[in-house]
Amino acid sequence: MKAPAPLEALTEALRRLPGVGARSAQRFAYHLLQHDREGAALLARALSEAVTRIRHCSRCNTFTELEVCETCSSPRRDPSQLCVVETPADQLMVEQTMAYNGLYFVLMGRLSPLDGIGPKQIGLARLLERAADPALREVILATNFTQEGEATAHYIGELLRARGLKVSRLARGVPVGSELEYVDPSTIAQAMRDRRSV
Amino acid sequence: MKAPAPLEALTEALRRLPGVGARSAQRFAYHLLQHDREGAALLARALSEAVTRIRHCSRCNTFTELEVCETCSSPRRDPSQLCVVETPADQLMVEQTMAYNGLYFVLMGRLSPLDGIGPKQIGLARLLERAADPALREVILATNFTQEGEATAHYIGELLRARGLKVSRLARGVPVGSELEYVDPSTIAQAMRDRRSV
Ligand SMILES: [Zn+2]
Ligand SMILES: [Zn+2]
């Protein structure tokens, strides 16, 4: 006795999702077929639509339906600043701060040599090409403050400074609204070193 | 600035998967669009196929492409025994023991009053109808040995005994609190042989 072929195929396909093993894939498949066939049909359509319509902005590399995304083609944006982030989600977070009005480059990842993700995989050649824009004055590195994000910022910073660009990094420090007691010591140490006159 | 609509729609649709929150859904969507568009297309097709082709066996309730599944329509099966399991995965596990040659009924769930899953949700009316088969001599309850599985077995056992059927339960060779899918086949085979009247 075997599971019917379309069920096997669905379980296999669900395993393509990152971090989803055989058990979770089976649970997802059973759930959709038993309790949410509408959801399954919806997901099928959403996948097809996204694969067909979503591509990368030729300027900033983010996901978009256009050749050049709305942010990149906006005349209200300051073309002298370029903020480098890891993902579109990070880009949305920076936008929500209302503290930045320049342009973006989205790496769609970070350097992670152990996972085989090198400069080629995160499209650094395209970033360097983008950074050759004569209107550009400053590149702000806003990769994550994880080990890999820091290493990525360091690597990119070196390359861009070698091309004569001004490169900056988001300040490290104590999160706004937090109590020192609950902030980890390495963050406080960093904030101490980067203390500024008031 | 907002994420493009097809990406938003995909993230929303992925949240229909059980246990998948906003963060995971976003991670799945980014991964598929960035690293595995072939996987996304494959998953879209697999979902459509499964929704279109998979239905429930009219006899045993398991997932099948047929009106009556191959197991139910096999002449080599003993129609005097009916084994009640929670899921098709559990059914596959019992099959792998080679210790059982009767027929099945797949509840596609278990009683779970706290989650609003009562007798109606797990199709007990269909089981009772199925159990009215005059060829049937014994019903073997092989729900999981979890609290909910035991309660389900107890509830079903009462109903079937009241209809004059012999009802048995897999022997407690199966470790209490464990799920069938995780138990090695020889233990399940032993429990099948040692099944007891309840
Ligand atoms: Zn763009
Ligand atoms: Zn069947």
Short mmCIF file of N, CA, C and O in Angstrom, two decimals, chain A residues 80-127:
data_model
loop_
_atom_site.label_atom_id
_atom_site.label_comp_id
_atom_site.label_asym_id
_atom_site.label_seq_id
_atom_site.Cartn_x
_atom_site.Cartn_y
_atom_site.Cartn_z
N SER A 80 21.87 60.74 -3.89
CA SER A 80 23.26 60.79 -3.42
C SER A 80 23.52 59.77 -2.31
O SER A 80 24.64 59.53 -1.92
N GLN A 81 22.43 59.14 -1.79
CA GLN A 81 22.59 58.16 -0.72
C GLN A 81 22.06 56.78 -1.14
O GLN A 81 21.00 56.69 -1.76
N LEU A 82 22.84 55.75 -0.79
CA LEU A 82 22.42 54.38 -1.10
C LEU A 82 22.52 53.55 0.18
O LEU A 82 23.59 53.46 0.79
N CYS A 83 21.41 52.95 0.59
CA CYS A 83 21.38 52.13 1.80
C CYS A 83 21.37 50.66 1.39
O CYS A 83 20.48 50.21 0.67
N VAL A 84 22.37 49.92 1.90
CA VAL A 84 22.48 48.50 1.54
C VAL A 84 21.88 47.64 2.64
O VAL A 84 22.31 47.72 3.80
N VAL A 85 20.85 46.85 2.28
CA VAL A 85 20.20 45.97 3.25
C VAL A 85 20.25 44.52 2.76
O VAL A 85 20.51 44.27 1.58
N GLU A 86 19.96 43.59 3.68
CA GLU A 86 20.01 42.18 3.30
C GLU A 86 18.76 41.72 2.55
O GLU A 86 18.85 40.96 1.58
N THR A 87 17.59 42.16 3.02
CA THR A 87 16.34 41.62 2.46
C THR A 87 15.31 42.74 2.24
O THR A 87 15.43 43.83 2.82
N PRO A 88 14.29 42.47 1.42
CA PRO A 88 13.20 43.44 1.26
C PRO A 88 12.52 43.75 2.59
O PRO A 88 12.04 44.88 2.79
N ALA A 89 12.48 42.79 3.51
CA ALA A 89 11.87 43.04 4.83
C ALA A 89 12.67 44.09 5.59
O ALA A 89 12.10 44.97 6.23
N ASP A 90 14.00 44.01 5.48
CA ASP A 90 14.85 45.00 6.15
C ASP A 90 14.63 46.38 5.52
O ASP A 90 14.60 47.40 6.21
N GLN A 91 14.47 46.38 4.20
CA GLN A 91 14.22 47.65 3.49
C GLN A 91 12.92 48.28 4.01
O GLN A 91 12.87 49.48 4.30
N LEU A 92 11.86 47.47 4.16
CA LEU A 92 10.59 47.98 4.68
C LEU A 92 10.76 48.55 6.08
O LEU A 92 10.18 49.58 6.42
N MET A 93 11.60 47.89 6.90
CA MET A 93 11.83 48.38 8.26
C MET A 93 12.50 49.76 8.24
O MET A 93 12.11 50.66 8.97
N VAL A 94 13.52 49.92 7.39
CA VAL A 94 14.20 51.22 7.30
C VAL A 94 13.23 52.29 6.82
O VAL A 94 13.19 53.41 7.34
N GLU A 95 12.39 51.92 5.84
CA GLU A 95 11.40 52.87 5.34
C GLU A 95 10.46 53.35 6.45
O GLU A 95 10.11 54.52 6.52
N GLN A 96 10.07 52.40 7.31
CA GLN A 96 9.12 52.74 8.37
C GLN A 96 9.68 53.75 9.37
O GLN A 96 8.92 54.40 10.08
N THR A 97 11.01 53.87 9.43
CA THR A 97 11.60 54.82 10.36
C THR A 97 11.35 56.26 9.93
O THR A 97 11.44 57.17 10.74
N MET A 98 11.07 56.48 8.65
CA MET A 98 10.90 57.83 8.09
C MET A 98 12.18 58.64 8.28
O MET A 98 12.16 59.86 8.19
N ALA A 99 13.29 57.98 8.56
CA ALA A 99 14.54 58.69 8.85
C ALA A 99 15.48 58.67 7.66
O ALA A 99 16.62 59.14 7.75
N TYR A 100 15.02 58.14 6.54
CA TYR A 100 15.91 57.98 5.40
C TYR A 100 15.15 58.26 4.11
O TYR A 100 14.03 57.78 3.92
N ASN A 101 15.74 59.03 3.22
CA ASN A 101 15.05 59.37 1.98
C ASN A 101 15.90 59.09 0.73
O ASN A 101 15.62 59.59 -0.35
N GLY A 102 16.97 58.29 0.92
CA GLY A 102 17.81 57.98 -0.22
C GLY A 102 17.31 56.75 -0.96
O GLY A 102 16.15 56.35 -0.84
N LEU A 103 18.21 56.11 -1.71
CA LEU A 103 17.86 54.91 -2.47
C LEU A 103 18.39 53.67 -1.75
O LEU A 103 19.01 53.78 -0.69
N TYR A 104 18.12 52.49 -2.32
CA TYR A 104 18.49 51.22 -1.67
C TYR A 104 19.22 50.30 -2.63
O TYR A 104 19.08 50.40 -3.85
N PHE A 105 19.98 49.37 -2.03
CA PHE A 105 20.37 48.17 -2.75
C PHE A 105 20.09 46.99 -1.83
O PHE A 105 20.50 46.98 -0.67
N VAL A 106 19.35 46.01 -2.37
CA VAL A 106 18.96 44.85 -1.57
C VAL A 106 19.80 43.64 -1.98
O VAL A 106 19.72 43.17 -3.12
N LEU A 107 20.63 43.16 -1.05
CA LEU A 107 21.54 42.06 -1.36
C LEU A 107 20.81 40.75 -1.61
O LEU A 107 21.30 39.88 -2.31
N MET A 108 19.63 40.60 -1.02
CA MET A 108 18.91 39.32 -1.06
C MET A 108 19.75 38.22 -0.43
O MET A 108 19.82 37.10 -0.92
N GLY A 109 20.37 38.56 0.68
CA GLY A 109 21.19 37.58 1.39
C GLY A 109 22.33 38.26 2.12
O GLY A 109 22.35 39.48 2.28
N ARG A 110 23.28 37.46 2.56
CA ARG A 110 24.48 37.96 3.24
C ARG A 110 25.59 36.99 2.95
O ARG A 110 25.32 35.84 2.56
N LEU A 111 26.81 37.44 3.09
CA LEU A 111 27.94 36.53 2.92
C LEU A 111 27.87 35.45 3.99
O LEU A 111 27.65 35.76 5.16
N SER A 112 28.02 34.21 3.59
CA SER A 112 27.99 33.10 4.54
C SER A 112 28.82 31.96 3.94
O SER A 112 28.27 31.01 3.39
N PRO A 113 30.15 32.11 4.05
CA PRO A 113 31.06 31.16 3.38
C PRO A 113 30.75 29.70 3.73
O PRO A 113 30.82 28.83 2.87
N LEU A 114 30.35 29.46 4.99
CA LEU A 114 30.06 28.08 5.40
C LEU A 114 28.89 27.48 4.64
O LEU A 114 28.80 26.28 4.45
N ASP A 115 27.95 28.35 4.21
CA ASP A 115 26.80 27.87 3.44
C ASP A 115 27.03 28.03 1.95
O ASP A 115 26.10 27.91 1.15
N GLY A 116 28.29 28.34 1.56
CA GLY A 116 28.60 28.48 0.14
C GLY A 116 28.04 29.76 -0.47
O GLY A 116 27.84 29.85 -1.68
N ILE A 117 27.73 30.76 0.38
CA ILE A 117 27.22 32.03 -0.13
C ILE A 117 28.35 33.04 -0.15
O ILE A 117 28.73 33.60 0.89
N GLY A 118 28.93 33.25 -1.32
CA GLY A 118 30.03 34.18 -1.49
C GLY A 118 29.58 35.44 -2.20
O GLY A 118 28.38 35.65 -2.41
N PRO A 119 30.53 36.32 -2.55
CA PRO A 119 30.21 37.58 -3.21
C PRO A 119 29.35 37.40 -4.46
O PRO A 119 28.49 38.22 -4.75
N LYS A 120 29.56 36.32 -5.18
CA LYS A 120 28.81 36.09 -6.41
C LYS A 120 27.33 35.86 -6.10
O LYS A 120 26.45 36.39 -6.77
N GLN A 121 27.07 35.04 -5.06
CA GLN A 121 25.69 34.67 -4.73
C GLN A 121 24.86 35.88 -4.27
O GLN A 121 23.66 35.91 -4.48
N ILE A 122 25.48 36.86 -3.64
CA ILE A 122 24.69 38.02 -3.21
C ILE A 122 24.86 39.19 -4.18
O ILE A 122 24.54 40.32 -3.85
N GLY A 123 25.32 38.91 -5.38
CA GLY A 123 25.30 39.90 -6.47
C GLY A 123 26.11 41.15 -6.20
O GLY A 123 25.69 42.27 -6.52
N LEU A 124 27.31 40.98 -5.62
CA LEU A 124 28.11 42.17 -5.32
C LEU A 124 28.57 42.90 -6.57
O LEU A 124 28.75 44.12 -6.55
N ALA A 125 28.75 42.18 -7.69
CA ALA A 125 29.14 42.84 -8.94
C ALA A 125 28.09 43.87 -9.33
O ALA A 125 28.42 44.98 -9.75
N ARG A 126 26.81 43.51 -9.13
CA ARG A 126 25.73 44.44 -9.47
C ARG A 126 25.72 45.64 -8.53
O ARG A 126 25.41 46.76 -8.93
N LEU A 127 26.06 45.40 -7.26
CA LEU A 127 26.14 46.52 -6.32
C LEU A 127 27.26 47.48 -6.72
O LEU A 127 27.07 48.71 -6.72
#
